[in-house]
Short mmCIF file of C-alpha atoms and ligand atoms in Angstrom, two decimals:
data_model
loop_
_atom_site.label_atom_id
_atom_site.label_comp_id
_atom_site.label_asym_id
_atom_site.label_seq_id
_atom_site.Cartn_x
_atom_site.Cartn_y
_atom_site.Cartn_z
CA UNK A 1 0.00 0.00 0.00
CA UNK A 2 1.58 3.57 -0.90
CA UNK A 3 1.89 5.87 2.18
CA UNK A 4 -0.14 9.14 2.56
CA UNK A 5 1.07 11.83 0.09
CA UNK A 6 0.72 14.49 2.91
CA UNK A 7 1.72 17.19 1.61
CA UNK A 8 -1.14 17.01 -1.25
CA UNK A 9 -3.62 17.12 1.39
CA UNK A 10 -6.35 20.02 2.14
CA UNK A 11 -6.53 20.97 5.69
CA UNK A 12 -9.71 18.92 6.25
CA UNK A 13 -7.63 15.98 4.98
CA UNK A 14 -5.40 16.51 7.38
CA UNK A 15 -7.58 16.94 10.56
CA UNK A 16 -8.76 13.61 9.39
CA UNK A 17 -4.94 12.20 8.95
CA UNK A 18 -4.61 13.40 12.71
CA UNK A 19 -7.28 11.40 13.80
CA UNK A 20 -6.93 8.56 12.54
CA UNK A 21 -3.48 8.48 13.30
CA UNK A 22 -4.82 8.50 17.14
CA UNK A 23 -4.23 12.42 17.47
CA UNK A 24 -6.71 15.37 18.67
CA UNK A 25 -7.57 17.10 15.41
CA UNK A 26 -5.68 20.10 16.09
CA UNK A 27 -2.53 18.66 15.21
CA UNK A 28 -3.53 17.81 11.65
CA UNK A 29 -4.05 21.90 10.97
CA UNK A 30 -0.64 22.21 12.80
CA UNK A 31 1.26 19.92 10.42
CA UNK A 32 -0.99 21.89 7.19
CA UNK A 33 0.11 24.94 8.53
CA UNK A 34 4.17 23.88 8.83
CA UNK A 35 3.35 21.99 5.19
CA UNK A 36 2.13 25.22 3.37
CA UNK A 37 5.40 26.78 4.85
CA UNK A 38 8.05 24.84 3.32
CA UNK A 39 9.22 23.49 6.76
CA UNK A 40 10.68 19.95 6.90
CA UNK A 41 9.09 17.45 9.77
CA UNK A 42 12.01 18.14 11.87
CA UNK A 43 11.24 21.69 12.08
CA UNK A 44 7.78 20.97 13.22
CA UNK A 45 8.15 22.01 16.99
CA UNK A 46 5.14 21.99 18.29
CA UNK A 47 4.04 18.61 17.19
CA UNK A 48 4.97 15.87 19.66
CA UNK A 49 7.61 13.36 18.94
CA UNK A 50 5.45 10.70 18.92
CA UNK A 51 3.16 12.41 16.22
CA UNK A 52 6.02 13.02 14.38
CA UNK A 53 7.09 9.13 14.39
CA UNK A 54 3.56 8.39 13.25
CA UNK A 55 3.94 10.39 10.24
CA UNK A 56 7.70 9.42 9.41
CA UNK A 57 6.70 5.66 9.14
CA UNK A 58 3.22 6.09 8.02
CA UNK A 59 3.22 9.13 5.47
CA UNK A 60 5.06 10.88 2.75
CA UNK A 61 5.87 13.50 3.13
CA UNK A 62 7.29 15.03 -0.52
CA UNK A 63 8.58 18.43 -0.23
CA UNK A 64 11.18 19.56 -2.24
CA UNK A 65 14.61 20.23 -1.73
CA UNK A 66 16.67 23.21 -3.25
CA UNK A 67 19.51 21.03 -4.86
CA UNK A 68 20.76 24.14 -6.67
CA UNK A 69 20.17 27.67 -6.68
CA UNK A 70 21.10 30.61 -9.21
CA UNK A 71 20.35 34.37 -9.04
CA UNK A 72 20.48 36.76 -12.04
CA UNK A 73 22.84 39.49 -11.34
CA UNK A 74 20.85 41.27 -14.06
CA UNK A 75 17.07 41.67 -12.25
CA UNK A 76 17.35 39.32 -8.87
CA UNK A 77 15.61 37.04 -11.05
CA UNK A 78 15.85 33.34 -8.73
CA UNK A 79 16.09 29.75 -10.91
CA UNK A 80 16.05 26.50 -8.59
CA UNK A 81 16.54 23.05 -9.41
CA UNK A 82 14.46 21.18 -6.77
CA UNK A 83 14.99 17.77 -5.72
CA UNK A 84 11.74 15.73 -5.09
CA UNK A 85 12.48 13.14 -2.90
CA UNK A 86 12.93 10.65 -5.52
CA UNK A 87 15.87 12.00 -7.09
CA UNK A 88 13.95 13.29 -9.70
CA UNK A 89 14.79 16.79 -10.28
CA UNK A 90 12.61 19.70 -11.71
CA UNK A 91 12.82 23.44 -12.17
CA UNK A 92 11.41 26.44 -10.26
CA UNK A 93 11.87 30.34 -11.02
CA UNK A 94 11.44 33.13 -8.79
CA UNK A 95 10.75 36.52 -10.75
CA UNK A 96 10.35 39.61 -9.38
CA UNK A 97 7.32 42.35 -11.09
CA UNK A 98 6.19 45.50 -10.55
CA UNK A 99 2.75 43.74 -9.24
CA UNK A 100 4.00 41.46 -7.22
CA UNK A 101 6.64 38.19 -7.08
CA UNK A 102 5.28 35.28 -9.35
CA UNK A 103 6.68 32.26 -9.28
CA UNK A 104 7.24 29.86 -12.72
CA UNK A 105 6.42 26.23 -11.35
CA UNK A 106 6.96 22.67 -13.36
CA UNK A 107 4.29 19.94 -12.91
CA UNK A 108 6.30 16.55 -14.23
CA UNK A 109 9.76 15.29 -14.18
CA UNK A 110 10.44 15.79 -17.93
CA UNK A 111 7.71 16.26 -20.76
CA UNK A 112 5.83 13.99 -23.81
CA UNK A 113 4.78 16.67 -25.38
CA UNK A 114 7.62 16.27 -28.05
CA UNK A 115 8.18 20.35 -28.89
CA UNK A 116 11.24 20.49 -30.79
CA UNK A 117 12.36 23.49 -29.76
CA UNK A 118 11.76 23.18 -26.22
CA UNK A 119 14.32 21.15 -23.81
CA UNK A 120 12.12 19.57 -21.33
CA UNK A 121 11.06 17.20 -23.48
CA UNK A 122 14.65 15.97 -24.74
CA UNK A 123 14.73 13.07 -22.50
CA UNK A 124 11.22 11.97 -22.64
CA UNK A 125 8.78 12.19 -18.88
CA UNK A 126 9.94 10.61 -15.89
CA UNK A 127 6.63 10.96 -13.90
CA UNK A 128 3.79 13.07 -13.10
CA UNK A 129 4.34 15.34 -9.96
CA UNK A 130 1.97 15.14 -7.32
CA UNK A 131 -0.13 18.63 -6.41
CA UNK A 132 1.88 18.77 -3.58
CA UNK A 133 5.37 18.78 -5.36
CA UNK A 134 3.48 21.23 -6.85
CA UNK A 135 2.41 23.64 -4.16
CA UNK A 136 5.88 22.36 -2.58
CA UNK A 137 8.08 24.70 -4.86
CA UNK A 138 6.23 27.73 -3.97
CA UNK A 139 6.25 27.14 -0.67
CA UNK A 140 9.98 26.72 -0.29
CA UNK A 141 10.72 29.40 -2.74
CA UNK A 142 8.95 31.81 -0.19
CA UNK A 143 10.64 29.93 2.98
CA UNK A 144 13.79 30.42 1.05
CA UNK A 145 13.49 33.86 -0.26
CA UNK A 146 11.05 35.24 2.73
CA UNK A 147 8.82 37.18 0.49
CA UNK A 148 5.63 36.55 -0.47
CA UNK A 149 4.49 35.37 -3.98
CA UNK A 150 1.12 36.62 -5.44
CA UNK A 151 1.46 34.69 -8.84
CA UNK A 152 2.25 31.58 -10.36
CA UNK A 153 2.82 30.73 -13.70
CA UNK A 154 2.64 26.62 -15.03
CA UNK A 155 5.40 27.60 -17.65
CA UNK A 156 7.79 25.34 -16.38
CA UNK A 157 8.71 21.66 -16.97
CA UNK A 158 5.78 19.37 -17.66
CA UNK A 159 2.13 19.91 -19.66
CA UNK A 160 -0.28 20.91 -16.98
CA UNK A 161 -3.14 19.03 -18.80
CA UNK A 162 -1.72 15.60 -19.47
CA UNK A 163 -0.99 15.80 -15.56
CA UNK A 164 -4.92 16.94 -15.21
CA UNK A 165 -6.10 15.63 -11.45
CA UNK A 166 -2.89 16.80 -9.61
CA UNK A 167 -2.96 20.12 -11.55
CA UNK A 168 -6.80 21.02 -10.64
CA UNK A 169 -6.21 19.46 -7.19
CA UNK A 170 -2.80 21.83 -6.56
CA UNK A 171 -5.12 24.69 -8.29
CA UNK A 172 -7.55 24.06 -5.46
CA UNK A 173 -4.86 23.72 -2.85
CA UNK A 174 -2.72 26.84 -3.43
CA UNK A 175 -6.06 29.17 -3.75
CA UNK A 176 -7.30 27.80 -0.68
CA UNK A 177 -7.92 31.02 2.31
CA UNK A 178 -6.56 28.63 4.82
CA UNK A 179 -3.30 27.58 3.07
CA UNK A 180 -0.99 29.99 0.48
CA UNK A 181 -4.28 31.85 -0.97
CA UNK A 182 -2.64 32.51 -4.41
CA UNK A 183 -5.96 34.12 -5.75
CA UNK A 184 -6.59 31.95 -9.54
CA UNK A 185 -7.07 35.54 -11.51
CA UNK A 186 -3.60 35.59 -10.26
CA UNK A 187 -2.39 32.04 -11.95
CA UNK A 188 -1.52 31.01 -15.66
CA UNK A 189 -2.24 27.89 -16.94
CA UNK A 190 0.14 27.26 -20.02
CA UNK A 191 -0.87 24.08 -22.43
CA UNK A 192 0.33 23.16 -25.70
CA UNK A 193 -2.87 22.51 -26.78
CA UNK A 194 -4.64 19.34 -25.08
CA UNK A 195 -7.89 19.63 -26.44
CA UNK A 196 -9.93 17.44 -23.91
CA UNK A 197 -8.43 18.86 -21.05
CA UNK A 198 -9.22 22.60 -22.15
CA UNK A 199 -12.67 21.75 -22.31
CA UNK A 200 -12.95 19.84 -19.04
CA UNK A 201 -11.26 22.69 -17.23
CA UNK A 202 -13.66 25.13 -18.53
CA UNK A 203 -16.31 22.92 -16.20
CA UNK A 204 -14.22 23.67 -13.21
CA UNK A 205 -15.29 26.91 -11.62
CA UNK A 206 -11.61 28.10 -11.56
CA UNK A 207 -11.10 31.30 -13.05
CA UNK A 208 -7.57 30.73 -13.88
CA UNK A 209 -5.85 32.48 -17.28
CA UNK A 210 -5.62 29.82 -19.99
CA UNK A 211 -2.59 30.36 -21.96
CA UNK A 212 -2.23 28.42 -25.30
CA UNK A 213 1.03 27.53 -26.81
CA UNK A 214 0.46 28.71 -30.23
CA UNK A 215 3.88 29.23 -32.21
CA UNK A 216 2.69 28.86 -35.49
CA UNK A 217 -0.52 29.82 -37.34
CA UNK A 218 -1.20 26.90 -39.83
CA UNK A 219 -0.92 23.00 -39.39
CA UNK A 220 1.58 22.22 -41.43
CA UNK A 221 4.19 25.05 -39.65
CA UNK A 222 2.57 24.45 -36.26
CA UNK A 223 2.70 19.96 -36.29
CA UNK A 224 6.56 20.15 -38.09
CA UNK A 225 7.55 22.68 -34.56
CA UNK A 226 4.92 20.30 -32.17
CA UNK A 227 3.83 17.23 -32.92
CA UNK A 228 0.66 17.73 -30.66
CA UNK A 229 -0.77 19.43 -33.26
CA UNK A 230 -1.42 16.04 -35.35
CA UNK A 231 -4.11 15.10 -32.82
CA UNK A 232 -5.33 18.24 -31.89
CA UNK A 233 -5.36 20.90 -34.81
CA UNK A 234 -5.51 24.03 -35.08
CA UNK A 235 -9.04 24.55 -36.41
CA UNK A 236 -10.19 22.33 -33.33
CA UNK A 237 -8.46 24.32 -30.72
CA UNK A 238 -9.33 27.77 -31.43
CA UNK A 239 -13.00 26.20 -31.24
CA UNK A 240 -12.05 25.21 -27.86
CA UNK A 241 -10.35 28.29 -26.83
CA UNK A 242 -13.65 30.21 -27.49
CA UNK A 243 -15.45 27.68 -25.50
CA UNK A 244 -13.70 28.40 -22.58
CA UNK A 245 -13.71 32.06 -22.97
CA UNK A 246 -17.27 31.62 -23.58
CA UNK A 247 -17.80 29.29 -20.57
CA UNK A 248 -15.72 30.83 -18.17
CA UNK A 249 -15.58 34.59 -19.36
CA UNK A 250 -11.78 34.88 -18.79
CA UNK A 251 -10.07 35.80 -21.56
CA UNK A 252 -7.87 33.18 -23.41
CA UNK A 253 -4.38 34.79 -23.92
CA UNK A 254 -1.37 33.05 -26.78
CA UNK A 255 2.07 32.19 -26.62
CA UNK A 256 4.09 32.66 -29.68
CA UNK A 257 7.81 31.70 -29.60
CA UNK A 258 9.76 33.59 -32.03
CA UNK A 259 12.17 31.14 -34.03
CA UNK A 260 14.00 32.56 -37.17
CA UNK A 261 13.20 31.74 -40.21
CA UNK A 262 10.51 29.05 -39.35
CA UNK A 263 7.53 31.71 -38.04
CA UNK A 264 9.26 35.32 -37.65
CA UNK A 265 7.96 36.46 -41.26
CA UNK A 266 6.16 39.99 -42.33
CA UNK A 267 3.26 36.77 -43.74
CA UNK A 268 3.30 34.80 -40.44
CA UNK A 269 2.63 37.92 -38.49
CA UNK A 270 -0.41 39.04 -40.87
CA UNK A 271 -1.47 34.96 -40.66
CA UNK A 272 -1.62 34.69 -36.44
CA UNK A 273 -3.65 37.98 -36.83
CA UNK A 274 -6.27 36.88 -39.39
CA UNK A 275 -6.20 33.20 -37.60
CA UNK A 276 -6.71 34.99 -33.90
CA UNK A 277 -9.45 37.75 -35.24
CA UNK A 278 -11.17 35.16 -36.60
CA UNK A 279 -10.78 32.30 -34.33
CA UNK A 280 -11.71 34.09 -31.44
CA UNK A 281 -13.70 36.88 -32.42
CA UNK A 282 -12.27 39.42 -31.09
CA UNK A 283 -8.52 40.75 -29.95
CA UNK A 284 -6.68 38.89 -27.94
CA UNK A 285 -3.15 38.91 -26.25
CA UNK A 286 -0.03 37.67 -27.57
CA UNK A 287 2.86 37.25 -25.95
CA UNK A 288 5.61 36.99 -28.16
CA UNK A 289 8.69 34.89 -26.44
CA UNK A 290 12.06 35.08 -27.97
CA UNK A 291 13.26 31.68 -28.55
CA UNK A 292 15.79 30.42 -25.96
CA UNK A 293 18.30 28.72 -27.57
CA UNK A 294 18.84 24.81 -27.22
CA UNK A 295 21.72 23.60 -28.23
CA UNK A 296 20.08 20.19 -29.24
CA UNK A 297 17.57 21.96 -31.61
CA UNK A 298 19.51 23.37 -34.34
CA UNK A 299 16.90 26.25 -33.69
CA UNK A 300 18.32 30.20 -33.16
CA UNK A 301 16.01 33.20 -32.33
CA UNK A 302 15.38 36.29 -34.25
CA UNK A 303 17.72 39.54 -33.40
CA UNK A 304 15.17 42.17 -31.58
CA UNK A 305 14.54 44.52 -33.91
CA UNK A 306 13.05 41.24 -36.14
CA UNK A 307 11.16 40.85 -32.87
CA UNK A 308 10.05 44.66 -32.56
CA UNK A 309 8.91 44.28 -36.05
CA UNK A 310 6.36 41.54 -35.95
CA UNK A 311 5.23 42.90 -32.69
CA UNK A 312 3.84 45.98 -34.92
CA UNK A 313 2.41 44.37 -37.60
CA UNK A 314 0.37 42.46 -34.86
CA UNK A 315 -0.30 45.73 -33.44
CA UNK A 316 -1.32 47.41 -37.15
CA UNK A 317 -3.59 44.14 -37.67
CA UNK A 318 -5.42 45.12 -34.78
CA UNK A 319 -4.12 42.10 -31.83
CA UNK A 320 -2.35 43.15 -28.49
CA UNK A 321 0.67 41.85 -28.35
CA UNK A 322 4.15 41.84 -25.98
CA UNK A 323 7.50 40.78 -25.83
CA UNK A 324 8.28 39.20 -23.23
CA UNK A 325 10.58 40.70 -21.04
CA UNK A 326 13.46 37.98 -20.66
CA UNK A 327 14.36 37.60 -16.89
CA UNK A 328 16.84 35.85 -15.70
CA UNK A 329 19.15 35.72 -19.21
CA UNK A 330 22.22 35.38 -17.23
CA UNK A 331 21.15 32.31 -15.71
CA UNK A 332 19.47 29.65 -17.99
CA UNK A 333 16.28 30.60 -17.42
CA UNK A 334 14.71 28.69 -20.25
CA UNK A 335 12.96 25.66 -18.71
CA UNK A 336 13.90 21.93 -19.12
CA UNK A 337 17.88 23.31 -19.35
CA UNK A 338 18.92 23.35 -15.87
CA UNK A 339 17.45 19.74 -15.36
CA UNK A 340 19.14 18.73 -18.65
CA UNK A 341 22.18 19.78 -17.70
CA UNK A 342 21.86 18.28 -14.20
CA UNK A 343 20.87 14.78 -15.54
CA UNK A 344 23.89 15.03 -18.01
CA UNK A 345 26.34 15.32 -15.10
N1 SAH B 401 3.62 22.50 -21.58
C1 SAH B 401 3.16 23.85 -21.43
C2 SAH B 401 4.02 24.70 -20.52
C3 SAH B 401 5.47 24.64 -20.78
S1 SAH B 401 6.55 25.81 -21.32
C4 SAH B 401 3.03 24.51 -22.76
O1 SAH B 401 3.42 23.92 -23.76
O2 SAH B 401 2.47 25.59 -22.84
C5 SAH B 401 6.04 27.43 -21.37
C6 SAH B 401 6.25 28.09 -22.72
O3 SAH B 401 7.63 28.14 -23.11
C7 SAH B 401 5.53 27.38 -23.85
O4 SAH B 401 4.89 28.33 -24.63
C8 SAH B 401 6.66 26.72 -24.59
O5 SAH B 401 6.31 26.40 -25.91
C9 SAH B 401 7.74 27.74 -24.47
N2 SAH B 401 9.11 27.26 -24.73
C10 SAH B 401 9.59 26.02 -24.60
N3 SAH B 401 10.89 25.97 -24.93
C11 SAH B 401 11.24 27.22 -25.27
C12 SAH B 401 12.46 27.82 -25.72
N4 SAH B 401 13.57 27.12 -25.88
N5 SAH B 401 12.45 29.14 -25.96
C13 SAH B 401 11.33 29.88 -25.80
N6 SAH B 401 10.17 29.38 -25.39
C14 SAH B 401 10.11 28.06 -25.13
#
């Protein structure tokens, strides 16, 4: 039988745990409140020894541990590799805004998804994290840094819908008043595209921003850079993006990675606007992402004023659109490279 996944418990769950561990119910909302803090069982004083014991042998208790830390000299920007208690390594950022500190999380070991210019995916997906490896990266990147976080981002390692119950069940847990109350208006959802998952979280009742990994505007461009797009085209997911919008009335916002030469043209600009306008009937936001360069890829970004460019003739087609301001370039920031690198040595 596995042991209790503790730390992907609500506090309810854990009043419960206490009991039927043989404890007053009190000292299940102590151990949620320790949990939500990033503090390792050892650190728990106020919980008896003997409740302690209990939960050593009985439970498991997964938070993760900073195995390697890096701060940007450039904008305080914070990367972590975090160690699950496995082994299995994954990748955190801590970024500082103007509105607040958000905090990049990864939901699996690794990725399926098969992007090809992305390196998470390079070596395939180890596992699925649990929602509280999840919530466990936020709440030692505010035990470790001491200041509070107001928004997450699932931009990291992983594809938050093929990892669908632990995602909505961390969702739950890291909005919840008693635990880290990360309000969802305040959260990001990134997906490349998982069509049934899109439309089951627009049944949720979490007002979360979807964010859809777009990167190319027809499917011949979009399967040759991400092979998802074979099962789920284009056509079909701009259908479900206005479903959601429609269902949930939060606006749907899209990704577009600038790569040279493969979607940076004067045509592919005019093409995501017509495709978007039409699609979704109405503007939307793009943010545009300069490609991060993987070695492995064979794949280079455009310079910035190429960048600059395409973000006008967005603009002068009538979409919204951003560049994304690139934190942490003096560190790696890209995701999947830090674990890459890691697993290499
Ligand atoms: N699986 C989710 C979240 C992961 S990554 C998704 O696909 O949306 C977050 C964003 O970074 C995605 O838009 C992804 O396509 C993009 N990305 C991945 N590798 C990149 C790279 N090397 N440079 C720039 N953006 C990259």
């Amino acid at each position: 039988m596995s042991k209790a996944d503790i730390l992907s418990m609500t506090l309810d769950e854990c009043r419960a745990l206490a009991l039927s561990l043989g404890e007053k119910r009190f000292r299940g909302e102590q151990l949620y409140g320790w949990m939500q803090k990033g503090v390792p069982l050892s650190e728990m004083k106020n919980l008896p020894a003997s409740f302690r014991e209990k939960i050593e042998n009985e439970c498991d208790y997964r938070l993760p541990e900073i195995a390697r830390k890096q701060v940007s000299k450039k904008d305080g920007t914070v990367k972590y590799l975090m160690r699950m208690t496995d082994g299995e390594c994954v990748e955190s950022v801590f970024m500082r805004y103007e509105h607040g500190n958000t905090v990049c999380v990864s939901c699996q070991a690794g990725c399926r998804m098969g992007c090809r210019f992305c390196a998470s995916t390079l070596r395939g997906r180890a596992r699925d994290l649990t929602a509280g490896e999840i919530l466990g990266q936020i709440a030692v990147i505010q035990r470790d840094t001491g200041e509070r976080v107001g928004g997450i981002v699932m931009m990291g390692i992983g594809e938050p819908l093929d990892n669908y119950d632990n995602t909505v069940r961390f969702l739950r847990l890291v909005s919840s008043g008693d635990g880290l109350n990360i309000g969802l208006r305040h959260i990001s959802v990134s997906t490349c595209g998982l069509i049934p998952g899109i439309k089951k979280l627009s049944e949720e009742g979490l007002p979360v921003t979807l964010s859809i990994s777009l990167h190319a505007s027809d499917d011949t461009r979009r399967s040759s850079l991400m092979p998802v797009n074979n099962k789920y085209p284009i056509a079909e997911l701009m259908e479900a993006c206005r479903e959601y919008f429609e269902k949930t009335g939060r606006r749907v916002s899209f990704e577009y990675t600038l790569i040279s030469g493969e979607n940076d043209s004067e045509a592919d600009a005019k093409a995501l606007a017509a495709l978007l306008k039409k699609g979704m009937r109405g503007p939307s936001h793009i943010n545009l992402i300069m490609l991060n360069k993987v070695d492995e890829t064979g794949f280079d970004a455009p310079d910035r004023k190429g960048a600059e460019r395409f973000r006008r003739l967005l603009e002068e087609n009538g979409m919204n659109a951003t560049i994304r301001r690139r934190l942490g370039s003096d560190i790696d920031a890209s995701c999947g490279q830090l674990r890459l690198k890691n697993m290499e040595e």
